[in-house]
Coordinates of C-alpha atoms in Angstrom, one line a residue:
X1 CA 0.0 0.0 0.0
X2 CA 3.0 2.2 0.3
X3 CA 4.5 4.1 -2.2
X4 CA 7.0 2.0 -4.6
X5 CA 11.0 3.6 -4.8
X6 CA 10.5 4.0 -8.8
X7 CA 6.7 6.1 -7.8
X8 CA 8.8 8.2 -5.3
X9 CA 11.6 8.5 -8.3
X10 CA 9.0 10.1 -10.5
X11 CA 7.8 12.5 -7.9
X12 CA 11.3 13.2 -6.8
X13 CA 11.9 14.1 -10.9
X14 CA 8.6 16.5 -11.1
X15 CA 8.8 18.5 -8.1
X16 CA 12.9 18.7 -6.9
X17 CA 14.1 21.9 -6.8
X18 CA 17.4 20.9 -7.6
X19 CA 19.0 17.3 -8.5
X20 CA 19.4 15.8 -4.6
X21 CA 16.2 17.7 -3.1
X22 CA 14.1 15.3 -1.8
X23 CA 12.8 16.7 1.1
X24 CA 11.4 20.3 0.2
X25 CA 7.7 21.6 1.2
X26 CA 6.8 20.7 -2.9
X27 CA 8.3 17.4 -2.9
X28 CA 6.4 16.5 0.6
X29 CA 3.2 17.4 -0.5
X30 CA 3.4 15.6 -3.8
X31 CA 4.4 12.0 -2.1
X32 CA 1.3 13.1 0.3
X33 CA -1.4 13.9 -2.4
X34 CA 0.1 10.7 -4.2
X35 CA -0.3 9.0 -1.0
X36 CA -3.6 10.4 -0.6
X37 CA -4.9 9.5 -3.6
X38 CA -3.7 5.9 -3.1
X39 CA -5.9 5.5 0.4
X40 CA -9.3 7.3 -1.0
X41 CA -9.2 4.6 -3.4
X42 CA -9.0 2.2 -0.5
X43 CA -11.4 3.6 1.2
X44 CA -13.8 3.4 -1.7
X45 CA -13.2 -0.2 -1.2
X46 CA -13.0 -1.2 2.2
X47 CA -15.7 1.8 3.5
X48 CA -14.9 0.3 7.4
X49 CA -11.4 0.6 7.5
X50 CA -10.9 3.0 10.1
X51 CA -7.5 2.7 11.1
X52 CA -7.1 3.3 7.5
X53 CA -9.4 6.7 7.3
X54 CA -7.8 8.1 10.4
X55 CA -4.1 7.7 8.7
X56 CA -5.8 9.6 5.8
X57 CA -7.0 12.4 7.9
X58 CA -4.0 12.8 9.6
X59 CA -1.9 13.1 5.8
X60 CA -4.6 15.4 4.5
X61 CA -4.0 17.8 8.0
X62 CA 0.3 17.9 7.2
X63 CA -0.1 18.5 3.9
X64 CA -2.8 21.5 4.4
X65 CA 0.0 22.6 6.8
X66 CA 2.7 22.5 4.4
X67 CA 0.9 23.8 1.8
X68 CA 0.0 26.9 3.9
X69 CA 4.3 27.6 4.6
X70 CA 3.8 27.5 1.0
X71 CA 1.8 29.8 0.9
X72 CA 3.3 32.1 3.6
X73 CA 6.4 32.0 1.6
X74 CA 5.5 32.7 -2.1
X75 CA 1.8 33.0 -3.0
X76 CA 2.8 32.7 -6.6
X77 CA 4.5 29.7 -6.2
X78 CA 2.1 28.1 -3.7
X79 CA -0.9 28.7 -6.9
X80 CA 1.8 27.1 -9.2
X81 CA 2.2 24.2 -6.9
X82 CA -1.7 23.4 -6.5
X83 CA -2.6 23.9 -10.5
X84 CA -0.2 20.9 -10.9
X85 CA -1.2 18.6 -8.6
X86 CA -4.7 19.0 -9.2
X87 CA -5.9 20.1 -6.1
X88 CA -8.1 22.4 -4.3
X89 CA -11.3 22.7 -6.8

């Protein structure tokens, strides 16, 4: 159910910064909307999994905290950021 190395190699390729940035507010939130994604689908599924929906909240709370340093840093950016992951509406 976790993320596979060559998923986290693709993410790591659309959102670094530079070549050995893996752990930048854009790269976090990508493996988390990725991760995300994954567990909705789950939960489509398996509708009484809590444990399961609870992790999920929990994900969906970090990343609309790192999102919002985004923010707080560079408004332009942070838009930029949300067009291309597909989120927020």
């Amino acid at each position: 159910m976790a993320l596979l190395q060559e998923e986290k190699q693709e993410i790591f390729g659309k959102y670094q910064l530079h070549p050995t940035d893996t752990g930048s507010s854009d790269v976090q939130v990508a493996l988390l909307t990725e991760r995300i994604n994954q567990l909705s689908a789950h939960l489509k599924e398996h509708s009484k999994d809590f444990s399961s929906r609870r992790s999920l909240l929990k994900m969906i709370g970090q990343r609309k905290r790192l999102l919002a340093y985004v923010r707080r840093q560079d408004l332009n950016h942070y838009k930029e950021l949300i067009q291309r992951l597909g989120i927020r509406g």
